mmCIF file of C-alpha atoms in Angstrom:
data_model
loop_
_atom_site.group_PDB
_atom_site.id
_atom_site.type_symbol
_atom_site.label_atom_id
_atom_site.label_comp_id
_atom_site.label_asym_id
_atom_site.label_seq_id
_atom_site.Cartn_x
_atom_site.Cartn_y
_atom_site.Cartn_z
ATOM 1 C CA UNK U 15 133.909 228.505 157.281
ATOM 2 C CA UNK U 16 134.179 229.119 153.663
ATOM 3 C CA UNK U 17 137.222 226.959 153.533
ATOM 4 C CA UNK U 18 135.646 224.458 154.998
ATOM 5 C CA UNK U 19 132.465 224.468 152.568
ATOM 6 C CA UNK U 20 135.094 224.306 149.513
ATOM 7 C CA UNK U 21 137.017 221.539 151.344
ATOM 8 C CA UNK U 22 134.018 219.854 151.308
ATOM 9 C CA UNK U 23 132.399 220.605 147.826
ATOM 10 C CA UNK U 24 136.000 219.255 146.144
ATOM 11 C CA UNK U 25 136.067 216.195 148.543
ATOM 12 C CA UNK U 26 132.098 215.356 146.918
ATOM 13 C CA UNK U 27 133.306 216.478 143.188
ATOM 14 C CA UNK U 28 136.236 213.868 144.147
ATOM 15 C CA UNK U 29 133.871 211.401 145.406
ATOM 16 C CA UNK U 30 131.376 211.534 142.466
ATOM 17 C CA UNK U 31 134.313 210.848 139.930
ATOM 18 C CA UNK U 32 136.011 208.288 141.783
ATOM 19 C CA UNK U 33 132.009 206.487 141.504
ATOM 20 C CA UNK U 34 131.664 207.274 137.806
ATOM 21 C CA UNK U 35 134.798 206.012 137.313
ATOM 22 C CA UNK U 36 134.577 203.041 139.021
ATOM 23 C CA UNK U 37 135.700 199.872 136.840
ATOM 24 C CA UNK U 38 133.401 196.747 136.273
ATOM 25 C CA UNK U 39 134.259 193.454 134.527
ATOM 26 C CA UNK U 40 130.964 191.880 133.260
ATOM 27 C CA UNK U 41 130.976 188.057 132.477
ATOM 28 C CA UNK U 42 129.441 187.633 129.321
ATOM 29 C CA UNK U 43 127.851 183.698 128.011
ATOM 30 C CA UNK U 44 127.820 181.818 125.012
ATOM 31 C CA UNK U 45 127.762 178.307 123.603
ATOM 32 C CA UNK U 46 129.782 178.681 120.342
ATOM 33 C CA UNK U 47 133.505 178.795 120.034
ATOM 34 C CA UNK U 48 135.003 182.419 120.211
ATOM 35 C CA UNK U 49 135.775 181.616 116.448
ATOM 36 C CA UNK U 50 131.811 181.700 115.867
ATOM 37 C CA UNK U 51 129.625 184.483 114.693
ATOM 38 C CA UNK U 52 128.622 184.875 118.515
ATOM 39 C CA UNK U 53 132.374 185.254 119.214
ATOM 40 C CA UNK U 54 132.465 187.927 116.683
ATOM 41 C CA UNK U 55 129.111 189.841 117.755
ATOM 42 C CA UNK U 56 130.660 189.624 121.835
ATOM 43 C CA UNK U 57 134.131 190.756 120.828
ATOM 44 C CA UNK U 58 132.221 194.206 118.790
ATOM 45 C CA UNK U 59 130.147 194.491 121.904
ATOM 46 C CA UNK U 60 133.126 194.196 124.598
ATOM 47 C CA UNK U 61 135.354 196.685 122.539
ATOM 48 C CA UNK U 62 132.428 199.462 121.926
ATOM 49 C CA UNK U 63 131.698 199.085 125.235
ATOM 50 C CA UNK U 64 135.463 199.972 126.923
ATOM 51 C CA UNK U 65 135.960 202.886 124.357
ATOM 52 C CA UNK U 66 131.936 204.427 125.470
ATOM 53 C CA UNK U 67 133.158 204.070 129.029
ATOM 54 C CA UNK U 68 136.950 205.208 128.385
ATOM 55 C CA UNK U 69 137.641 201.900 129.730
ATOM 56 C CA UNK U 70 135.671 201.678 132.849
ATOM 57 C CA UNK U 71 133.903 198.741 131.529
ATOM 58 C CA UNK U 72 134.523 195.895 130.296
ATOM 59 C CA UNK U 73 133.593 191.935 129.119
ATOM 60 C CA UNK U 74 135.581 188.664 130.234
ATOM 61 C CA UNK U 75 133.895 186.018 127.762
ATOM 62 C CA UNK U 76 133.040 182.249 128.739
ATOM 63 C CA UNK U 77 132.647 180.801 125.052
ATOM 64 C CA UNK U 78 131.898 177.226 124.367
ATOM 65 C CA UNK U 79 129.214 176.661 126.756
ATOM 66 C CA UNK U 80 131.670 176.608 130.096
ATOM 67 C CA UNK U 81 129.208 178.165 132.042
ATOM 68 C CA UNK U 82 125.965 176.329 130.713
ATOM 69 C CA UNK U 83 123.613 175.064 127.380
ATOM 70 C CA UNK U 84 121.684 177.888 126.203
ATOM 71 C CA UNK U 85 118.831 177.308 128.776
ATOM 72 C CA UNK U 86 121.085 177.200 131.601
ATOM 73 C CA UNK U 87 122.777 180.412 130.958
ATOM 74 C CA UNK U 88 119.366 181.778 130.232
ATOM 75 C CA UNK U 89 118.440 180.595 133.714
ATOM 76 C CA UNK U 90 121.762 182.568 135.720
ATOM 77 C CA UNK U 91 121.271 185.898 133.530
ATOM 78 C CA UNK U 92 117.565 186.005 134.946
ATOM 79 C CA UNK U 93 119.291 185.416 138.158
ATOM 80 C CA UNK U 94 122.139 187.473 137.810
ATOM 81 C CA UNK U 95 124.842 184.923 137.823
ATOM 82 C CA UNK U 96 125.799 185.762 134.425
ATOM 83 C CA UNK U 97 125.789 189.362 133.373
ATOM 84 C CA UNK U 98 125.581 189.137 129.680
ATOM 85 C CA UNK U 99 124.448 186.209 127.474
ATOM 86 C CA UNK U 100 124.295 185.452 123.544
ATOM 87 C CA UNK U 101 121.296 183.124 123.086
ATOM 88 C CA UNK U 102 119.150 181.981 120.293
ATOM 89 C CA UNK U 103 115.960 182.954 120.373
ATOM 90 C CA UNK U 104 115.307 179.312 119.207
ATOM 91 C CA UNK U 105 116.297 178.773 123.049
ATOM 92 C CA UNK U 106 114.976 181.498 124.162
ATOM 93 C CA UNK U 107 111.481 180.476 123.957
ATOM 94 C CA UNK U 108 112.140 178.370 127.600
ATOM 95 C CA UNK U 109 111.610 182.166 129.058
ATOM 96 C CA UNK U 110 109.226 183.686 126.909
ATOM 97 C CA UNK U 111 107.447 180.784 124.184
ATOM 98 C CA UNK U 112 106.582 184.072 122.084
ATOM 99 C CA UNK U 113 109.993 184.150 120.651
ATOM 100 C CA UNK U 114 109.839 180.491 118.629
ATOM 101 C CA UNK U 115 107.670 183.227 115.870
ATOM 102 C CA UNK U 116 111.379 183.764 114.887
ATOM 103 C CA UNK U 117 111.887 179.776 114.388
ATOM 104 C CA UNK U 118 109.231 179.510 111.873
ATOM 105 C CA UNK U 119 110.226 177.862 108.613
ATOM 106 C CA UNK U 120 110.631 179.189 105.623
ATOM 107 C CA UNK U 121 109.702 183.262 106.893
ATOM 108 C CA UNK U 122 113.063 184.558 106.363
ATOM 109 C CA UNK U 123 113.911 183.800 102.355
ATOM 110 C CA UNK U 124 118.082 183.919 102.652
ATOM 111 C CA UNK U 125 120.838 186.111 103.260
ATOM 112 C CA UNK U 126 119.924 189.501 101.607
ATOM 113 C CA UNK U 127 116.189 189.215 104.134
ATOM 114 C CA UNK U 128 117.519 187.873 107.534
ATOM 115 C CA UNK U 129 119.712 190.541 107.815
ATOM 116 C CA UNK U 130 117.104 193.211 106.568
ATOM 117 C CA UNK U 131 115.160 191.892 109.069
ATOM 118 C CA UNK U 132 117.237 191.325 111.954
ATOM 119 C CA UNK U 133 118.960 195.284 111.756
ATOM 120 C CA UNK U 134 115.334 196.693 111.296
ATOM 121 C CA UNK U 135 114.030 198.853 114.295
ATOM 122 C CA UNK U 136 110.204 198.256 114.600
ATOM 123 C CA UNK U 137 111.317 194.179 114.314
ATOM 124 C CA UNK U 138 113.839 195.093 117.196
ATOM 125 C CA UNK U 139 111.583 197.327 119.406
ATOM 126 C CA UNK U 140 109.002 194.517 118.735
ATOM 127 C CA UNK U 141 111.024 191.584 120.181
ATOM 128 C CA UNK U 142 111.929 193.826 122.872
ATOM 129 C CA UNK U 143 108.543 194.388 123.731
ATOM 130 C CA UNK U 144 107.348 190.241 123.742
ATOM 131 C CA UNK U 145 110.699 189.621 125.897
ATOM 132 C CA UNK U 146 109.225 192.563 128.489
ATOM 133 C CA UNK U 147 106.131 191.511 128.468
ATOM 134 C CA UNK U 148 107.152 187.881 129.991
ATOM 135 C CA UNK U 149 111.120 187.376 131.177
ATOM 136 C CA UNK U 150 111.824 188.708 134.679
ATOM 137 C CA UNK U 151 115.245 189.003 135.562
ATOM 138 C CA UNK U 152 116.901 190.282 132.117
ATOM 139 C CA UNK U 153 116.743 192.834 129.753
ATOM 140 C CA UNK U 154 116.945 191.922 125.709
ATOM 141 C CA UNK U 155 119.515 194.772 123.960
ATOM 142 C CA UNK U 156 119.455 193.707 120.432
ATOM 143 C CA UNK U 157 119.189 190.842 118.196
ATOM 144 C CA UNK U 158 122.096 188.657 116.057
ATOM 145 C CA UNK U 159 122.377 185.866 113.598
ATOM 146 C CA UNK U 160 124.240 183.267 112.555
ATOM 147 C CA UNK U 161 123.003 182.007 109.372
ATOM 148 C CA UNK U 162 120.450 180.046 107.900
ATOM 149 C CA UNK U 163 119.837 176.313 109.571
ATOM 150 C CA UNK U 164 120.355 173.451 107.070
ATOM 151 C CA UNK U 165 120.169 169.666 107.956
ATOM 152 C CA UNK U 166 123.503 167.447 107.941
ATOM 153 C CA UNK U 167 123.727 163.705 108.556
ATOM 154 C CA UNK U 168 125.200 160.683 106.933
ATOM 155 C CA UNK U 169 123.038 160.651 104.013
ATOM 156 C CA UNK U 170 121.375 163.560 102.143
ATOM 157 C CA UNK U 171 117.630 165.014 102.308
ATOM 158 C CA UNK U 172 116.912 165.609 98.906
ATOM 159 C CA UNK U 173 113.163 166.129 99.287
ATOM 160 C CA UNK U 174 110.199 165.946 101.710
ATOM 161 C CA UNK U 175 110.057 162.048 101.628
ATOM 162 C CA UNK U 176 113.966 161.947 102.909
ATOM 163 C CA UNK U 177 113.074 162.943 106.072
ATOM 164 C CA UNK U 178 110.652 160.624 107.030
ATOM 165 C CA UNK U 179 111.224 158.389 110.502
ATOM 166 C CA UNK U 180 114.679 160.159 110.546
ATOM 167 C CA UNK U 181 115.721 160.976 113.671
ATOM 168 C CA UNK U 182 116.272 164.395 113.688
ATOM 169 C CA UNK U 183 118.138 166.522 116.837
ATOM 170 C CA UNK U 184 115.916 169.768 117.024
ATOM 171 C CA UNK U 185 116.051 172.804 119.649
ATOM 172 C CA UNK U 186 113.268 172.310 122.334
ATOM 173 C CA UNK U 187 110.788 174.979 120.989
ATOM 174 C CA UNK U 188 107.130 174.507 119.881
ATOM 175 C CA UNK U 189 107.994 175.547 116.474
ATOM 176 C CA UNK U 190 110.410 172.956 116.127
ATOM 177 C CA UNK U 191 108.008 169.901 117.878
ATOM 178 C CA UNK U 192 105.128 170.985 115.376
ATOM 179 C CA UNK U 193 107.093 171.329 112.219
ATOM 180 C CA UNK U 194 109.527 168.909 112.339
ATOM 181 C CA UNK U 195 107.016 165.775 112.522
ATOM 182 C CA UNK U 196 104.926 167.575 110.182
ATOM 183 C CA UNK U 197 107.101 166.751 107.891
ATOM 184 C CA UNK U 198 107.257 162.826 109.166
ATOM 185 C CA UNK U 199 110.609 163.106 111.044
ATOM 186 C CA UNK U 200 110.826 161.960 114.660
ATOM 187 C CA UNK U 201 112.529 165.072 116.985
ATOM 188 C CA UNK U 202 115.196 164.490 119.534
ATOM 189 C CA UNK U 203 116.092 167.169 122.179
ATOM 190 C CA UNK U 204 119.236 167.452 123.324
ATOM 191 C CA UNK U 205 121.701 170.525 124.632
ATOM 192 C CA UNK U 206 124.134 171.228 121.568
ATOM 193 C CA UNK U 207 126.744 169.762 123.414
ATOM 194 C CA UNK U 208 125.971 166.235 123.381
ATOM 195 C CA UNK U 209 124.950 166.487 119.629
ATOM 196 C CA UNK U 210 128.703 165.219 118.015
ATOM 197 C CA UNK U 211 128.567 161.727 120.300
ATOM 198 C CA UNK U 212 124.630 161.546 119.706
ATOM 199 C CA UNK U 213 125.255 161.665 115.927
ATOM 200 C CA UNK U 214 128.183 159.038 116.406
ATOM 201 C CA UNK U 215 126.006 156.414 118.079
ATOM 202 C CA UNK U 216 122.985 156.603 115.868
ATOM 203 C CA UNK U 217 120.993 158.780 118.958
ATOM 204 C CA UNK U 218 119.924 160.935 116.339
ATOM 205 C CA UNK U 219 120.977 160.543 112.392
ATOM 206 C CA UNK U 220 120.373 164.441 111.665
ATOM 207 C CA UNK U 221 120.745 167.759 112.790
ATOM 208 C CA UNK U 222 120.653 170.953 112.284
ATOM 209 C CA UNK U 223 122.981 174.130 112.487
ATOM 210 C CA UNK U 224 124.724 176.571 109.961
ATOM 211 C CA UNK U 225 127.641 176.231 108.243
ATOM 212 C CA UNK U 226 130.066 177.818 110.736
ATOM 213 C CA UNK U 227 128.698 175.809 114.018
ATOM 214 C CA UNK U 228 129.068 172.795 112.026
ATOM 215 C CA UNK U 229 132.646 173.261 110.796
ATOM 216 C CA UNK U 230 134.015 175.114 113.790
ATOM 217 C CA UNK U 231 132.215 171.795 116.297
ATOM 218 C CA UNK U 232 133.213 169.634 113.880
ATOM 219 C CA UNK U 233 130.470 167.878 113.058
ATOM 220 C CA UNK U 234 130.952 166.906 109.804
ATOM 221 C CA UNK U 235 133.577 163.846 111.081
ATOM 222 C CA UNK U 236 130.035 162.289 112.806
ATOM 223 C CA UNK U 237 127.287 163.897 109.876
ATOM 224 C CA UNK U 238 129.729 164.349 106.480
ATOM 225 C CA UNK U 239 126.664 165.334 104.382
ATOM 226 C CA UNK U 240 125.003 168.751 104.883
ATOM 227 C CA UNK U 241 121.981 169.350 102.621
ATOM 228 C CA UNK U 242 121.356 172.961 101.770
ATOM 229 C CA UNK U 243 117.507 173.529 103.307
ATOM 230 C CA UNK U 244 117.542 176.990 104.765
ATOM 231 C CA UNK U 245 114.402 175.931 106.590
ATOM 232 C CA UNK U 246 115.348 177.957 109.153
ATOM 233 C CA UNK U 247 117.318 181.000 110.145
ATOM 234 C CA UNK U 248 119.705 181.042 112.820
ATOM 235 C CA UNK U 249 118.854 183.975 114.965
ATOM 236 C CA UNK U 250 120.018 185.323 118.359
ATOM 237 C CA UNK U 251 119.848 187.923 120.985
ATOM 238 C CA UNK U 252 121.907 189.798 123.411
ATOM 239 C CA UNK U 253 120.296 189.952 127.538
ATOM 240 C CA UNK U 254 122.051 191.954 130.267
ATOM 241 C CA UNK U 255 120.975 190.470 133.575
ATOM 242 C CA UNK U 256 118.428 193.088 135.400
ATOM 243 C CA UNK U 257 121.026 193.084 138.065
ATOM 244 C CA UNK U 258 123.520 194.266 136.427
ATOM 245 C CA UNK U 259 120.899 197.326 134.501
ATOM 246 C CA UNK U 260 119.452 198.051 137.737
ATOM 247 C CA UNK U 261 122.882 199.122 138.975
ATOM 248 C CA UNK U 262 123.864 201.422 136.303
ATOM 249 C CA UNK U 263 123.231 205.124 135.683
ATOM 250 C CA UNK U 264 121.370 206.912 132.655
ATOM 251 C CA UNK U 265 124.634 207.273 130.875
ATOM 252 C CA UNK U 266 125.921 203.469 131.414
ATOM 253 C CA UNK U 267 122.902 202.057 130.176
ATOM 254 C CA UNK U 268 123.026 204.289 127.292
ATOM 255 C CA UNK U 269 126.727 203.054 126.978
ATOM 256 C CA UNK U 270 125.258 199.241 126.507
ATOM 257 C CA UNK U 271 122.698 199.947 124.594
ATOM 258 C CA UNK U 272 124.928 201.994 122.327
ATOM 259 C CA UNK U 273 127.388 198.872 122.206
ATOM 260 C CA UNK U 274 124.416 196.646 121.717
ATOM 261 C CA UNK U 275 123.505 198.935 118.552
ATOM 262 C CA UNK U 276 126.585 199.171 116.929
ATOM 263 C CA UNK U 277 127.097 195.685 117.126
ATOM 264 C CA UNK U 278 123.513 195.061 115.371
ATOM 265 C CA UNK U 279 124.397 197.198 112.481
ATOM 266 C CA UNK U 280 127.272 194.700 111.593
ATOM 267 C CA UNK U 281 127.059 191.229 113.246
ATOM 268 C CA UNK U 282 124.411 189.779 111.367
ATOM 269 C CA UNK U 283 126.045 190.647 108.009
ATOM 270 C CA UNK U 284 129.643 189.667 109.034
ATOM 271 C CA UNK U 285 127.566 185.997 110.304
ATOM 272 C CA UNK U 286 126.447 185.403 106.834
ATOM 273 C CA UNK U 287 130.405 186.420 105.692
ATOM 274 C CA UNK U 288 131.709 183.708 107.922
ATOM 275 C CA UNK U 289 128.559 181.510 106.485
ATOM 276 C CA UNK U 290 130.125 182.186 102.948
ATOM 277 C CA UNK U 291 133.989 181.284 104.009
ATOM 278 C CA UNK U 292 132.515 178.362 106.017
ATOM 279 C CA UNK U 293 130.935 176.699 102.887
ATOM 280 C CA UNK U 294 133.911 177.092 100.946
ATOM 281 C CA UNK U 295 136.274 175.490 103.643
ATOM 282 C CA UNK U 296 133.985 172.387 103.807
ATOM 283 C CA UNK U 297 133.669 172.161 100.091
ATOM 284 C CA UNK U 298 137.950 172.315 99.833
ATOM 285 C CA UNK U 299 137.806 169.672 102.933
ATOM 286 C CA UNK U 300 135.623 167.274 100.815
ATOM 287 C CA UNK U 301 132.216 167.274 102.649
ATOM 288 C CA UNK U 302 129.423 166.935 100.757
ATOM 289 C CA UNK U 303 126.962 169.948 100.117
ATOM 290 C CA UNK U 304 123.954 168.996 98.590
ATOM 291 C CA UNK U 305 122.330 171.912 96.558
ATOM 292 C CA UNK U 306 119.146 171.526 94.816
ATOM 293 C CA UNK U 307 117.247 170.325 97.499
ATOM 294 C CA UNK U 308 113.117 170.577 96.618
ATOM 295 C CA UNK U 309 111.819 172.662 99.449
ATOM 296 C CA UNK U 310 108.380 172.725 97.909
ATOM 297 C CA UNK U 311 107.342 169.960 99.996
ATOM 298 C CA UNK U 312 108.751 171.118 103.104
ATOM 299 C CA UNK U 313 107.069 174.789 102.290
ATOM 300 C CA UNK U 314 103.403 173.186 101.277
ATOM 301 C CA UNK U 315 103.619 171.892 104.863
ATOM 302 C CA UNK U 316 104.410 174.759 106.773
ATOM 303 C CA UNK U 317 102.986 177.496 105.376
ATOM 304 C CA UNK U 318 99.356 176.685 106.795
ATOM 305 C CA UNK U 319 101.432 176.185 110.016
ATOM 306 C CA UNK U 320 103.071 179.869 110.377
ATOM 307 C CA UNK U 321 99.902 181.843 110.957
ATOM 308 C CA UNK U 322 97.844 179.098 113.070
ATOM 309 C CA UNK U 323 101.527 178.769 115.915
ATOM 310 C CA UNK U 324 101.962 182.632 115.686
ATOM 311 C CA UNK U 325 98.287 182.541 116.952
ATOM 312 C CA UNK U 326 98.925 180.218 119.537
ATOM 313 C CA UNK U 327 101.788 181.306 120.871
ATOM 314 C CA UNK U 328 100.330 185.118 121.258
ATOM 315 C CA UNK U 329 99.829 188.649 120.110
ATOM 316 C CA UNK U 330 103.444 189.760 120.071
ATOM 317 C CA UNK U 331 103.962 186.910 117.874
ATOM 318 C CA UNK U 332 101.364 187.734 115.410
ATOM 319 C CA UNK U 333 103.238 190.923 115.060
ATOM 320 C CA UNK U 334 106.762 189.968 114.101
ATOM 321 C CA UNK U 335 105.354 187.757 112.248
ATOM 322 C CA UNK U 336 103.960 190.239 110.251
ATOM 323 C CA UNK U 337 106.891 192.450 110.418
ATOM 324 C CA UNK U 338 108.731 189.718 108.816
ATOM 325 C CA UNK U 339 106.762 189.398 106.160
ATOM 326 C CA UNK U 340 105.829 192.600 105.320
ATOM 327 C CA UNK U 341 110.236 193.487 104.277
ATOM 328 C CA UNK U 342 110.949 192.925 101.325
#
């Protein structure tokens, strides 16, 4: 009989680590090139990941938008057709409108801020929250970037006046359909894919994007003249599909979460890096980078606007927003 009972106990202990063991490929979404700063931020995450499980987990990536725009992948992560995605939170606002706070213009004043900002852990617990309190289906881990958003087209936007009538390709947030014709341009939505062949038959004469999405798409063969606004910074975040959480133990959740925070501490400072190297490769190529744009018109406009949309869009917003603000 005792036999039997250890028979038994070593045929459960056997059991157990054959389960903990068990290897999972995730699938893991984005629209950039795995050049990009989001190709960066998912290879961190994939690697921490397999060395936290000893290699029982692991990522198979689908850059470039092959598996969807932004809102579609956003769509099969709630559903759990996609297990991972890297989003803007631009684009995230389709699932919870709370998160365009973080498309505001002119809240995040360069480089040295965005990434205080985006690596800061009442901002991340805080975006976490507003993404609980509405999305069903997925789970936010933790925040990226990928620069500051300037606007290229054929000609450049010196000042306020520049803009006006121009046709202007802008993500589909509230944010960006209050500010933009605030400031007298007309807005365009369109997934990022169709934004090369929109600029090359006159669809839309501007756009907007950082350095690194604009060389690495090529956009400067359609748009050769990027002026230097940082109206905008480029931010994203990192959902796991509820599916796939719901399935996973104590310890395997800690294991993505641990990824997800290891990549935080260094993606959004390694996107501005790539910003840098960008810049310099279009300047040796010849485009044109127009510094010394006036923003003061562009700020007189929508600094009465950032407090009045974080009110409108909701409480969580009116939060970050003063998280933002309030690191210096």
């Amino acid at each position: 009989m005792k036999n039997f009972k250890w028979i038994a106990f070593a045929a459960a202990l056997v059991v157990s680590s054959s389960a903990s063991a068990q290897k999972r490929e995730f699938s893991f979404a984005y629209d950039q090139p795995r050049t990009s700063a989001y190709g960066y931020g998912a290879d961190f995450f994939g690697k921490k990941l397999q060395e936290l499980s000893k290699g029982n987990f692991s990522t198979n990536q689908y850059p470039g938008a092959q598996l969807g725009s932004e809102a579609q992948t956003l769509q099969k992560v709630q559903t759990g057709d996609i297990d991972f995605v890297l989003v803007s939170t631009a684009n995230s606002s389709t699932i919870q409108p709370e998160s365009g706070v973080f498309s505001l213009h002119f809240i995040f004043r360069g480089p040295e801020h965005a990434v205080k900002v985006l690596t800061d852990a009442k901002v991340i617990s805080a975006m976490r929250e507003m993404y609980a309190s509405k999305v069903k289906g997925a789970h936010m881990l933790t925040l990226g970037s990928q620069g500051l958003r300037n606007l290229y087209c054929k000609k450049e936007i010196k000042n306020l006046a520049a803009i006006k009538n121009v046709k202007v390709r802008v993500q589909a947030t509230v944010t960006e359909d209050t500010l933009f014709p605030a400031y007298g341009a007309q807005i365009v939505h369109m997934p990022f894919g169709e934004v090369y062949t929109s600029l090359q038959t006159g669809v839309v004469e501007c756009a907007e994007n950082g350095y690194t999405v604009y060389l690495l798409n090529k956009h400067y063969e359609v748009a050769p003249v990027m002026s230097v606004t940082e109206h905008e910074a480029n931010n994203s975040v990192l959902f796991v599909s509820d599916k796939v959480w719901a399935s996973l133990s104590a310890e395997q959740k800690k294991w993505l979460q641990t990824a997800a925070d290891e990549m935080n501490k260094v993606q959004p400072a390694k996107a501005f890096e790539m910003e840098r190297e960008s810049r310099a490769k279009l300047e040796k190529m010849g485009v044109k980078i127009v510094t010394g744009v006036d923003k003061s018109g562009f700020e007189k406009v929508s600094a009465p606007i950032q407090d009045k949309l974080a009110k409108e869009l909701g409480p969580h917003a009116v939060r970050i927003l003063g998280l933002v603000r309030s690191i210096k």
